[in-house]
Amino acid sequence: KPLALPGAHVVVTGGSSGIGKCIAIECYKQGAFITLVARNEEKLLQAKKEIEKYSINDKQVVLCISVDVSEDYNQVENVIKQAQEKLGPVDMLVNCAGLALAGKFEDLEVSTFEKLMNINYLGSVYPSRAVITTMMERRVGRIVFVSSQAGQLGLFGYTAYSPSKFAIRGLAEALQMEVKPYNVYITVAYPPDTDTPGLALENKTKPLETRLISETTSICKPEQVAKQIVKDAIVVTMGLFRTIALFYLGSFDSIVRRCMMQRAKSEIADKTA
Ligand SMILES: NC(=O)C1=CN([C@@H]2O[C@H](COP(=O)(O)OP(=O)(O)OC[C@H]3O[C@@H](n4cnc5c(N)ncnc54)[C@H](OP(=O)(O)O)[C@@H]3O)[C@@H](O)[C@H]2O)C=CC1
Ligand SMILES: CCCCCCCCCCCCCCCC(=O)[C@@H](N)CO
């Protein structure tokens, strides 16, 4: 059943800019309490002010937390704890912090591969790992991953970026199989080029070929992309491209459910013994 956003606690990483900020606004407009996570404090405060204009009641709160989501897991865990103490358990986590840099393979610094994998992939693992136990215990939760069209298709200029977005898909699909019996739902967004400060930065690094490939499609508005992402997270439906895998996934899910029931039974048996 759909997640009720009024009164829910939504954490948005990368919530101080671009798509993440628009996702925060979209949730806030529907009555959610918001925690914004990003590094730069000034940008966070600026975004908080902007979001607060859309309040629908006087109880709503926008909390700002400055942390690097890709640096140190313990740090991330600590700030999530702080946020939960202030605004209650996280009902929905949106992993939107990310960085795009383009360039030809032979021109890219090796450190760029590390950096993108750290921010885009591990920066989604850490916050998710920090919220998952509570979500499973409460049998409530949504985790949103923001991949990219370049996370479905390897394209010229994206040898560092695409793999970091492909990795997110692998994580999301494996994690969904584990947490479905606990009523926790995972969604992945694959946005096209979207008009944000991040895209402006990326454009400075695009080789000619990448620019020409990008120009074959039009640029989306972040508000529009955010609306779709929030909608998909609230009412989870099966993506069409997964229908072939449906049979297998269905039977794997029943194995997972069976194991969970067995474990619960033996726990009860242990207690009564
Ligand atoms: N715009 C586009 O064309 C598309 C974007 N995407 C993906 O959507 C997401 C958002 O993109 P977009 O809105 O363009 O990005 P922006 O650059 O506009 O915003 C990025 C946000 O992430 C935060 N952030 C970046 N690095 C970290 C970090 N290490 N720790 C914590 N926060 C961090 C930034 O704040 P701060 O720097 O202060 O930390 C900022 O709030 C990214 O994952 C991107 O890959 C996917 C498809 C298309
Ligand atoms: C089946 C999948 C559909 C494929 C459509 C192909 C169209 C490709 C056009 C170029 C797309 C580049 C997207 C990168 C967006 C991004 O992540 C960065 N802009 C972030 O800053």
XYZ file of C-alpha atoms and ligand atoms in Angstrom:
342
model
C 0.000 0.000 0.000
C 1.132 3.572 -0.649
C 3.319 5.348 1.916
C 1.528 8.211 3.676
C 3.708 11.307 3.326
C 1.838 13.609 5.781
C 3.889 13.518 9.008
C 6.461 11.121 7.529
C 10.202 11.671 8.028
C 11.978 11.890 4.667
C 15.776 12.092 4.462
C 17.165 13.466 1.202
C 20.910 13.242 0.571
C 21.985 15.853 -1.936
C 18.893 17.748 -0.816
C 20.552 21.177 -1.019
C 20.628 21.383 -4.827
C 19.108 20.268 -8.111
C 16.970 17.125 -8.239
C 17.401 16.406 -4.496
C 16.141 19.851 -3.504
C 13.101 19.438 -5.763
C 12.390 16.015 -4.221
C 12.511 17.606 -0.760
C 10.094 20.336 -1.882
C 7.730 17.769 -3.412
C 7.627 15.746 -0.165
C 7.321 18.857 2.008
C 4.369 20.062 -0.067
C 2.685 16.760 0.796
C 3.205 17.253 4.540
C 6.472 15.407 5.221
C 9.195 16.365 7.719
C 12.510 16.728 5.904
C 16.158 16.108 6.725
C 18.543 17.547 4.140
C 21.988 15.972 3.953
C 24.888 17.554 2.049
C 28.344 19.018 2.789
C 28.115 22.791 2.230
C 26.262 24.445 5.154
C 25.442 27.657 3.353
C 23.762 25.809 0.485
C 21.884 23.705 3.038
C 20.509 26.766 4.847
C 19.598 28.413 1.553
C 17.671 25.292 0.477
C 15.965 25.025 3.879
C 14.647 28.599 3.519
C 13.391 27.869 0.018
C 11.663 24.637 1.047
C 9.991 26.199 4.097
C 8.016 28.508 1.810
C 5.935 25.473 0.816
C 4.782 24.453 4.323
C 1.204 23.229 4.647
C 1.050 23.276 8.474
C 2.995 24.908 11.327
C 4.402 21.641 12.711
C 6.557 20.816 9.689
C 10.337 20.938 10.133
C 13.295 21.069 7.757
C 16.464 19.815 9.437
C 19.916 20.373 7.890
C 22.845 18.034 8.376
C 26.301 18.686 7.001
C 28.219 15.506 6.295
C 30.085 13.819 3.461
C 28.001 10.707 2.725
C 30.937 8.907 1.121
C 33.757 9.489 3.593
C 33.188 7.481 6.760
C 30.328 5.095 7.582
C 30.368 5.839 11.334
C 29.910 9.546 10.650
C 26.916 8.822 8.436
C 25.416 6.479 11.028
C 25.810 9.145 13.733
C 24.056 11.891 11.790
C 21.202 9.549 10.878
C 20.817 8.794 14.601
C 20.715 12.531 15.354
C 18.060 13.062 12.692
C 15.955 10.177 14.065
C 16.163 11.619 17.606
C 14.812 14.934 16.331
C 12.251 13.862 13.729
C 11.554 10.195 14.491
C 12.421 7.064 12.531
C 13.136 7.529 8.829
C 10.157 6.516 6.684
C 11.808 7.301 3.387
C 15.433 7.762 2.368
C 16.280 9.352 -0.970
C 19.886 8.809 -2.055
C 20.391 11.741 -4.397
C 23.895 12.983 -3.485
C 26.037 12.458 -6.535
C 28.609 13.849 -8.923
C 28.969 13.606 -12.700
C 32.262 14.113 -14.502
C 32.780 13.190 -18.157
C 35.927 12.635 -20.172
C 37.595 10.104 -22.437
C 38.961 7.039 -20.686
C 42.556 7.832 -21.641
C 42.216 11.415 -20.397
C 40.514 10.776 -17.056
C 42.613 10.727 -13.907
C 42.526 7.393 -12.113
C 41.432 9.297 -8.996
C 38.230 10.352 -10.819
C 37.157 6.695 -11.059
C 37.653 6.350 -7.308
C 35.890 9.605 -6.524
C 32.765 8.834 -8.573
C 32.524 5.308 -7.215
C 32.866 6.677 -3.665
C 30.271 9.414 -3.965
C 27.747 7.785 -6.310
C 27.946 4.196 -5.076
C 29.302 4.080 -1.498
C 27.539 7.410 -0.828
C 24.272 5.501 -1.442
C 25.346 2.378 0.476
C 26.210 4.171 3.747
C 22.945 6.075 4.392
C 20.916 3.024 3.297
C 22.868 0.761 5.642
C 22.278 3.273 8.456
C 18.459 3.258 8.098
C 17.696 -0.308 7.018
C 17.587 -2.071 10.415
C 15.007 0.304 11.866
C 12.935 0.137 8.692
C 12.909 -3.670 8.809
C 11.996 -3.693 12.501
C 9.130 -1.259 11.931
C 7.988 -3.035 8.744
C 7.879 0.438 7.168
C 10.228 2.063 4.706
C 11.136 3.282 1.285
C 14.631 3.694 -0.114
C 15.089 5.560 -3.363
C 18.273 5.329 -5.414
C 19.002 7.868 -8.112
C 20.876 6.236 -10.972
C 20.805 7.735 -14.497
C 20.092 6.857 -18.128
C 23.857 6.444 -18.120
C 23.218 3.738 -15.498
C 21.397 1.616 -18.099
C 23.618 2.377 -21.068
C 27.379 2.863 -21.223
C 27.994 5.963 -23.310
C 31.008 7.763 -24.746
C 32.626 9.934 -22.073
C 31.062 8.094 -19.160
C 33.643 5.367 -18.412
C 33.969 6.695 -14.858
C 30.357 7.822 -14.304
C 28.327 4.980 -15.881
C 29.813 2.151 -13.766
C 29.064 4.083 -10.568
C 25.414 4.286 -11.690
C 25.273 0.656 -12.895
C 26.484 -0.379 -9.438
C 23.473 1.285 -7.838
C 21.128 -0.888 -9.874
C 22.849 -4.084 -8.701
C 22.653 -2.938 -5.104
C 18.987 -1.969 -5.378
C 17.844 -5.227 -6.974
C 19.730 -7.439 -4.508
C 18.598 -5.375 -1.520
C 14.960 -5.443 -2.655
C 14.989 -9.236 -2.551
C 16.258 -9.165 1.044
C 13.888 -6.585 2.478
C 10.608 -7.253 0.662
C 9.342 -9.628 3.424
C 9.783 -6.729 5.853
C 7.550 -4.443 3.798
C 10.490 -2.225 2.801
C 10.446 -1.104 -0.832
C 13.337 -0.011 -2.996
C 12.995 2.079 -6.139
C 15.574 3.205 -8.672
C 15.255 6.288 -10.862
C 17.048 6.543 -14.212
C 16.729 10.260 -15.072
C 17.780 11.808 -18.393
C 19.783 15.070 -18.550
C 18.139 17.451 -16.096
C 18.655 21.209 -15.732
C 20.617 21.502 -12.451
C 23.853 23.050 -11.131
C 25.298 19.527 -11.353
C 24.601 19.324 -15.091
C 26.170 22.769 -15.653
C 29.311 21.500 -13.921
C 29.291 18.252 -15.880
C 28.880 20.097 -19.191
C 32.242 21.773 -18.671
C 33.878 18.338 -18.753
C 31.991 16.768 -21.726
C 33.988 15.741 -24.783
C 32.442 16.778 -28.129
C 31.029 13.284 -28.757
C 29.303 13.200 -25.382
C 27.859 16.642 -25.983
C 26.470 15.610 -29.392
C 24.982 12.390 -27.974
C 23.381 14.361 -25.124
C 21.955 16.897 -27.570
C 19.887 14.165 -29.262
C 17.562 14.278 -26.255
C 15.995 17.265 -24.537
C 16.795 18.484 -21.036
C 14.206 17.861 -18.316
C 13.134 20.214 -15.550
C 14.217 19.054 -12.066
C 10.702 19.702 -10.659
C 9.249 17.300 -13.210
C 11.881 14.587 -12.568
C 11.412 14.967 -8.799
C 7.637 14.606 -9.057
C 7.998 11.321 -10.943
C 10.595 9.975 -8.485
C 8.376 10.728 -5.465
C 5.323 9.221 -7.164
C 7.221 6.013 -8.007
C 8.463 5.741 -4.416
C 5.018 6.163 -2.844
C 3.167 3.740 -5.108
C 5.657 1.026 -6.035
C 4.913 -0.788 -9.309
C 6.982 -3.241 -11.302
C 9.049 -1.753 -14.131
C 8.191 -3.207 -17.545
C 11.754 -4.168 -18.420
C 11.746 -6.620 -15.509
C 8.792 -8.721 -16.662
C 11.074 -11.447 -18.097
C 12.800 -11.785 -14.750
C 9.419 -11.772 -12.999
C 9.053 -15.549 -12.812
C 12.502 -16.034 -11.328
C 12.211 -13.122 -8.916
C 8.806 -14.383 -7.769
C 10.155 -17.830 -6.977
C 13.280 -16.408 -5.286
C 11.048 -14.175 -3.171
C 9.127 -17.214 -1.967
C 12.416 -18.862 -0.891
C 13.275 -15.748 1.102
C 9.826 -15.688 2.721
C 9.999 -19.382 3.560
C 13.396 -18.940 5.266
C 12.071 -16.015 7.259
C 9.088 -18.047 8.479
C 11.319 -21.012 9.361
C 13.614 -18.734 11.337
C 10.690 -17.165 13.199
C 9.320 -20.638 14.013
C 12.619 -21.898 15.395
C 13.010 -18.711 17.442
C 9.629 -19.349 19.038
C 10.585 -22.991 19.612
C 13.829 -21.874 21.270
C 11.974 -19.515 23.596
C 9.387 -22.048 24.673
C 11.987 -24.825 25.116
N 21.264 16.521 -13.556
C 21.289 15.471 -14.368
O 21.384 15.615 -15.595
C 21.163 14.085 -13.822
C 21.530 13.793 -12.524
N 21.459 12.513 -12.049
C 21.849 12.201 -10.673
O 20.994 12.892 -9.785
C 21.684 13.239 -8.603
C 21.565 14.732 -8.346
O 22.088 15.400 -9.443
P 21.978 16.992 -9.596
O 20.726 17.460 -9.004
O 22.314 17.308 -10.998
O 23.230 17.436 -8.698
P 23.684 18.809 -8.017
O 25.148 18.909 -8.274
O 22.828 19.934 -8.417
O 23.460 18.479 -6.459
C 24.221 17.512 -5.841
C 23.856 17.439 -4.387
O 24.594 16.400 -3.753
C 25.351 16.923 -2.666
N 26.589 16.153 -2.549
C 27.527 15.944 -3.497
N 28.525 15.199 -3.019
C 28.210 14.904 -1.733
C 28.861 14.181 -0.695
N 30.041 13.588 -0.890
N 28.254 14.088 0.515
C 27.062 14.695 0.718
N 26.420 15.384 -0.220
C 26.988 15.515 -1.434
C 25.564 18.381 -3.037
O 25.842 19.218 -1.927
P 27.356 19.515 -1.419
O 28.185 19.687 -2.656
O 27.250 20.736 -0.572
O 27.758 18.311 -0.636
C 24.204 18.710 -3.632
O 23.248 18.903 -2.598
C 23.134 12.758 -8.802
O 23.274 11.480 -8.225
C 23.248 12.657 -10.314
O 24.216 11.713 -10.697
C 21.002 11.488 -12.832
C 20.634 11.724 -14.121
C 20.678 13.038 -14.726
C 16.797 2.291 -22.258
C 17.438 3.536 -21.788
C 17.074 4.763 -22.587
C 18.252 5.302 -23.275
C 18.072 6.654 -23.891
C 19.333 7.045 -24.574
C 19.558 8.502 -24.649
C 20.952 8.836 -24.305
C 21.215 10.320 -24.292
C 22.272 10.727 -23.312
C 21.923 10.368 -21.903
C 22.931 10.839 -20.902
C 22.319 10.780 -19.558
C 23.271 11.204 -18.506
C 22.534 11.952 -17.454
C 23.378 12.166 -16.258
O 23.394 11.337 -15.394
C 24.215 13.376 -16.157
N 23.727 14.436 -16.956
C 24.330 13.823 -14.726
O 24.826 15.128 -14.592
